[in-house]
Short mmCIF file of N, CA and C in Angstrom, two decimals:
data_model
loop_
_atom_site.label_atom_id
_atom_site.label_comp_id
_atom_site.label_asym_id
_atom_site.label_seq_id
_atom_site.Cartn_x
_atom_site.Cartn_y
_atom_site.Cartn_z
N MET A 1 7.86 3.52 -7.21
CA MET A 1 9.19 3.31 -6.67
C MET A 1 9.17 3.63 -5.18
N THR A 2 9.76 2.77 -4.39
CA THR A 2 9.85 2.99 -2.96
C THR A 2 10.93 4.03 -2.69
N ARG A 3 10.62 4.96 -1.81
CA ARG A 3 11.62 5.97 -1.44
C ARG A 3 11.90 5.81 0.04
N PRO A 4 13.09 6.18 0.48
CA PRO A 4 13.41 6.05 1.90
C PRO A 4 12.41 6.82 2.76
N MET A 5 11.94 6.19 3.81
CA MET A 5 10.96 6.82 4.68
C MET A 5 11.06 6.22 6.06
N THR A 6 10.94 7.06 7.07
CA THR A 6 10.88 6.58 8.44
C THR A 6 9.44 6.23 8.74
N ARG A 7 9.18 4.97 9.00
CA ARG A 7 7.82 4.50 9.24
C ARG A 7 7.54 4.41 10.73
N ARG A 8 6.27 4.66 11.09
CA ARG A 8 5.85 4.49 12.48
C ARG A 8 5.39 3.06 12.74
N PHE A 9 4.83 2.42 11.71
CA PHE A 9 4.29 1.07 11.83
C PHE A 9 4.91 0.17 10.76
N PRO A 10 5.03 -1.14 11.02
CA PRO A 10 5.67 -2.02 10.03
C PRO A 10 4.85 -2.22 8.77
N ILE A 11 3.51 -2.14 8.85
CA ILE A 11 2.66 -2.32 7.67
C ILE A 11 1.58 -1.24 7.64
N GLY A 12 0.93 -1.12 6.49
CA GLY A 12 -0.15 -0.16 6.33
C GLY A 12 0.27 1.02 5.48
N ALA A 13 -0.62 1.99 5.39
CA ALA A 13 -0.37 3.19 4.60
C ALA A 13 0.05 4.31 5.54
N GLU A 14 1.12 5.01 5.17
CA GLU A 14 1.59 6.15 5.96
C GLU A 14 1.77 7.34 5.03
N VAL A 15 1.03 8.40 5.34
CA VAL A 15 1.00 9.60 4.51
C VAL A 15 2.12 10.55 4.93
N ASP A 16 2.77 11.17 3.93
CA ASP A 16 3.69 12.26 4.22
C ASP A 16 3.27 13.46 3.38
N ASP A 17 4.08 14.47 3.28
CA ASP A 17 3.67 15.70 2.61
C ASP A 17 3.52 15.58 1.10
N GLY A 18 4.02 14.52 0.48
CA GLY A 18 3.94 14.41 -0.97
C GLY A 18 3.18 13.22 -1.49
N GLY A 19 2.80 12.31 -0.62
CA GLY A 19 2.12 11.10 -1.07
C GLY A 19 1.95 10.12 0.07
N THR A 20 1.90 8.84 -0.28
CA THR A 20 1.69 7.81 0.73
C THR A 20 2.59 6.61 0.45
N HIS A 21 3.16 6.06 1.52
CA HIS A 21 3.96 4.84 1.44
C HIS A 21 3.08 3.69 1.90
N PHE A 22 2.95 2.68 1.07
CA PHE A 22 2.14 1.49 1.37
C PHE A 22 3.08 0.32 1.61
N ARG A 23 2.77 -0.47 2.62
CA ARG A 23 3.58 -1.66 2.90
C ARG A 23 2.68 -2.75 3.43
N VAL A 24 2.84 -3.96 2.91
CA VAL A 24 2.02 -5.10 3.29
C VAL A 24 2.93 -6.32 3.48
N TRP A 25 2.52 -7.22 4.37
CA TRP A 25 3.25 -8.47 4.57
C TRP A 25 2.42 -9.57 3.94
N ALA A 26 2.98 -10.22 2.94
CA ALA A 26 2.29 -11.29 2.21
C ALA A 26 3.32 -12.31 1.76
N PRO A 27 3.87 -13.09 2.69
CA PRO A 27 4.99 -13.97 2.36
C PRO A 27 4.67 -15.08 1.37
N ASP A 28 3.40 -15.46 1.25
CA ASP A 28 3.04 -16.55 0.34
C ASP A 28 2.44 -16.08 -0.98
N ALA A 29 2.43 -14.78 -1.20
CA ALA A 29 1.81 -14.23 -2.42
C ALA A 29 2.64 -14.58 -3.65
N ARG A 30 1.95 -14.97 -4.72
CA ARG A 30 2.61 -15.18 -6.01
C ARG A 30 2.65 -13.87 -6.79
N SER A 31 1.62 -13.04 -6.59
CA SER A 31 1.58 -11.72 -7.21
C SER A 31 0.82 -10.78 -6.29
N ILE A 32 1.21 -9.51 -6.27
CA ILE A 32 0.55 -8.53 -5.42
C ILE A 32 0.65 -7.15 -6.04
N ALA A 33 -0.46 -6.41 -5.98
CA ALA A 33 -0.51 -5.05 -6.52
C ALA A 33 -1.41 -4.22 -5.61
N LEU A 34 -1.27 -2.93 -5.70
CA LEU A 34 -2.07 -1.98 -4.95
C LEU A 34 -3.11 -1.37 -5.88
N MET A 35 -4.37 -1.44 -5.51
CA MET A 35 -5.45 -0.86 -6.31
C MET A 35 -5.90 0.42 -5.63
N LEU A 36 -5.80 1.55 -6.33
CA LEU A 36 -6.12 2.85 -5.76
C LEU A 36 -7.38 3.43 -6.39
N GLU A 37 -8.22 4.01 -5.55
CA GLU A 37 -9.42 4.71 -5.99
C GLU A 37 -9.40 6.08 -5.32
N PRO A 38 -8.66 7.03 -5.92
CA PRO A 38 -8.55 8.35 -5.29
C PRO A 38 -9.85 9.14 -5.37
N ARG A 39 -10.00 10.08 -4.45
CA ARG A 39 -11.17 10.96 -4.48
C ARG A 39 -11.16 11.83 -5.73
N ARG A 40 -9.96 12.18 -6.19
CA ARG A 40 -9.80 12.94 -7.43
C ARG A 40 -8.91 12.15 -8.36
N GLY A 41 -9.27 12.08 -9.61
CA GLY A 41 -8.44 11.35 -10.57
C GLY A 41 -8.97 9.95 -10.83
N ALA A 42 -8.29 9.28 -11.73
CA ALA A 42 -8.71 7.96 -12.17
C ALA A 42 -8.18 6.85 -11.26
N ALA A 43 -8.95 5.77 -11.18
CA ALA A 43 -8.49 4.58 -10.46
C ALA A 43 -7.28 4.01 -11.20
N ARG A 44 -6.39 3.39 -10.45
CA ARG A 44 -5.19 2.80 -11.06
C ARG A 44 -4.66 1.67 -10.20
N THR A 45 -3.80 0.87 -10.81
CA THR A 45 -3.15 -0.23 -10.11
C THR A 45 -1.65 0.03 -10.13
N VAL A 46 -1.01 -0.17 -8.98
CA VAL A 46 0.42 0.08 -8.84
C VAL A 46 1.12 -1.20 -8.39
N ALA A 47 2.19 -1.56 -9.08
CA ALA A 47 2.97 -2.73 -8.69
C ALA A 47 3.73 -2.42 -7.40
N LEU A 48 3.84 -3.42 -6.54
CA LEU A 48 4.61 -3.27 -5.31
C LEU A 48 5.98 -3.92 -5.49
N GLU A 49 6.97 -3.33 -4.85
CA GLU A 49 8.32 -3.88 -4.90
C GLU A 49 8.49 -4.87 -3.76
N GLN A 50 9.09 -6.01 -4.06
CA GLN A 50 9.32 -7.03 -3.04
C GLN A 50 10.51 -6.63 -2.17
N GLU A 51 10.33 -6.76 -0.86
CA GLU A 51 11.40 -6.53 0.11
C GLU A 51 11.78 -7.88 0.72
N THR A 52 12.67 -7.88 1.66
CA THR A 52 13.01 -9.11 2.37
C THR A 52 11.94 -9.42 3.40
N GLY A 53 11.87 -10.67 3.81
CA GLY A 53 10.98 -11.08 4.88
C GLY A 53 9.51 -11.15 4.52
N GLY A 54 9.17 -11.19 3.23
CA GLY A 54 7.78 -11.31 2.82
C GLY A 54 7.03 -10.00 2.70
N TYR A 55 7.73 -8.87 2.80
CA TYR A 55 7.08 -7.56 2.70
C TYR A 55 7.12 -7.05 1.26
N TYR A 56 6.11 -6.24 0.92
CA TYR A 56 6.03 -5.57 -0.38
C TYR A 56 5.66 -4.12 -0.10
N SER A 57 6.19 -3.19 -0.90
CA SER A 57 5.88 -1.79 -0.65
C SER A 57 5.97 -0.95 -1.91
N ALA A 58 5.39 0.25 -1.81
CA ALA A 58 5.46 1.24 -2.88
C ALA A 58 5.16 2.60 -2.29
N TYR A 59 5.83 3.62 -2.80
CA TYR A 59 5.51 5.00 -2.48
C TYR A 59 4.76 5.56 -3.67
N VAL A 60 3.59 6.15 -3.41
CA VAL A 60 2.76 6.68 -4.49
C VAL A 60 2.55 8.17 -4.24
N ALA A 61 3.13 8.99 -5.09
CA ALA A 61 2.98 10.44 -4.97
C ALA A 61 1.55 10.85 -5.24
N GLY A 62 1.08 11.86 -4.53
CA GLY A 62 -0.24 12.41 -4.77
C GLY A 62 -1.38 11.69 -4.10
N VAL A 63 -1.14 10.58 -3.44
CA VAL A 63 -2.18 9.86 -2.72
C VAL A 63 -2.23 10.42 -1.30
N SER A 64 -3.44 10.72 -0.83
CA SER A 64 -3.57 11.34 0.49
C SER A 64 -4.58 10.59 1.36
N ALA A 65 -4.68 11.01 2.61
CA ALA A 65 -5.63 10.42 3.54
C ALA A 65 -7.03 10.55 2.96
N GLY A 66 -7.81 9.48 3.03
CA GLY A 66 -9.17 9.48 2.52
C GLY A 66 -9.30 8.81 1.16
N ASP A 67 -8.21 8.66 0.43
CA ASP A 67 -8.26 7.91 -0.82
C ASP A 67 -8.42 6.43 -0.48
N ARG A 68 -9.15 5.72 -1.31
CA ARG A 68 -9.40 4.30 -1.04
C ARG A 68 -8.32 3.43 -1.66
N ASP A 69 -7.97 2.37 -0.94
CA ASP A 69 -6.99 1.42 -1.47
C ASP A 69 -7.39 0.01 -1.06
N ARG A 70 -6.92 -0.93 -1.85
CA ARG A 70 -7.04 -2.35 -1.51
C ARG A 70 -5.94 -3.07 -2.26
N TYR A 71 -5.72 -4.30 -1.90
CA TYR A 71 -4.65 -5.07 -2.52
C TYR A 71 -5.23 -6.15 -3.42
N GLN A 72 -4.52 -6.44 -4.46
CA GLN A 72 -4.86 -7.55 -5.34
C GLN A 72 -3.78 -8.61 -5.12
N VAL A 73 -4.16 -9.68 -4.43
CA VAL A 73 -3.22 -10.75 -4.06
C VAL A 73 -3.60 -12.00 -4.83
N ASN A 74 -2.68 -12.48 -5.65
CA ASN A 74 -2.92 -13.66 -6.47
C ASN A 74 -4.22 -13.52 -7.28
N GLY A 75 -4.48 -12.31 -7.77
CA GLY A 75 -5.64 -12.04 -8.60
C GLY A 75 -6.93 -11.73 -7.86
N GLU A 76 -6.92 -11.81 -6.55
CA GLU A 76 -8.12 -11.56 -5.74
C GLU A 76 -8.02 -10.21 -5.04
N ALA A 77 -9.04 -9.36 -5.20
CA ALA A 77 -9.07 -8.05 -4.54
C ALA A 77 -9.44 -8.23 -3.08
N LEU A 78 -8.60 -7.68 -2.19
CA LEU A 78 -8.79 -7.81 -0.75
C LEU A 78 -8.68 -6.44 -0.09
N PRO A 79 -9.42 -6.20 1.00
CA PRO A 79 -9.28 -4.92 1.69
C PRO A 79 -7.90 -4.80 2.34
N ASP A 80 -7.51 -3.58 2.60
CA ASP A 80 -6.25 -3.32 3.30
C ASP A 80 -6.45 -3.71 4.76
N ALA A 81 -5.89 -4.83 5.16
CA ALA A 81 -6.08 -5.34 6.52
C ALA A 81 -5.50 -4.43 7.59
N ALA A 82 -4.58 -3.56 7.22
CA ALA A 82 -3.97 -2.64 8.18
C ALA A 82 -4.56 -1.24 8.09
N SER A 83 -5.69 -1.09 7.42
CA SER A 83 -6.30 0.22 7.27
C SER A 83 -6.66 0.80 8.63
N ARG A 84 -6.31 2.05 8.84
CA ARG A 84 -6.65 2.70 10.10
C ARG A 84 -8.06 3.29 10.06
N PHE A 85 -8.70 3.25 8.87
CA PHE A 85 -10.05 3.77 8.70
C PHE A 85 -11.11 2.74 9.10
N GLN A 86 -10.81 1.45 8.91
CA GLN A 86 -11.82 0.40 9.14
C GLN A 86 -12.25 0.35 10.58
#
């Protein structure tokens, strides 16, 4: 579930004290999900909520800097194009 958050950037992952807010722009996507591979715990997939203007987002509690993420767009796994680590 997306929670209210003041973002510094329009897209990408932004960490706060309890988790991470993910936001991606994919206006032509038929389906989109976030694939997480945390340093601790099991890998999981999280559905993103559709926003206006082609954006999708989700707040995921417990996810921190250094955890790996990528997006699954129309069934294809893709790297996070806005990753600040790359």
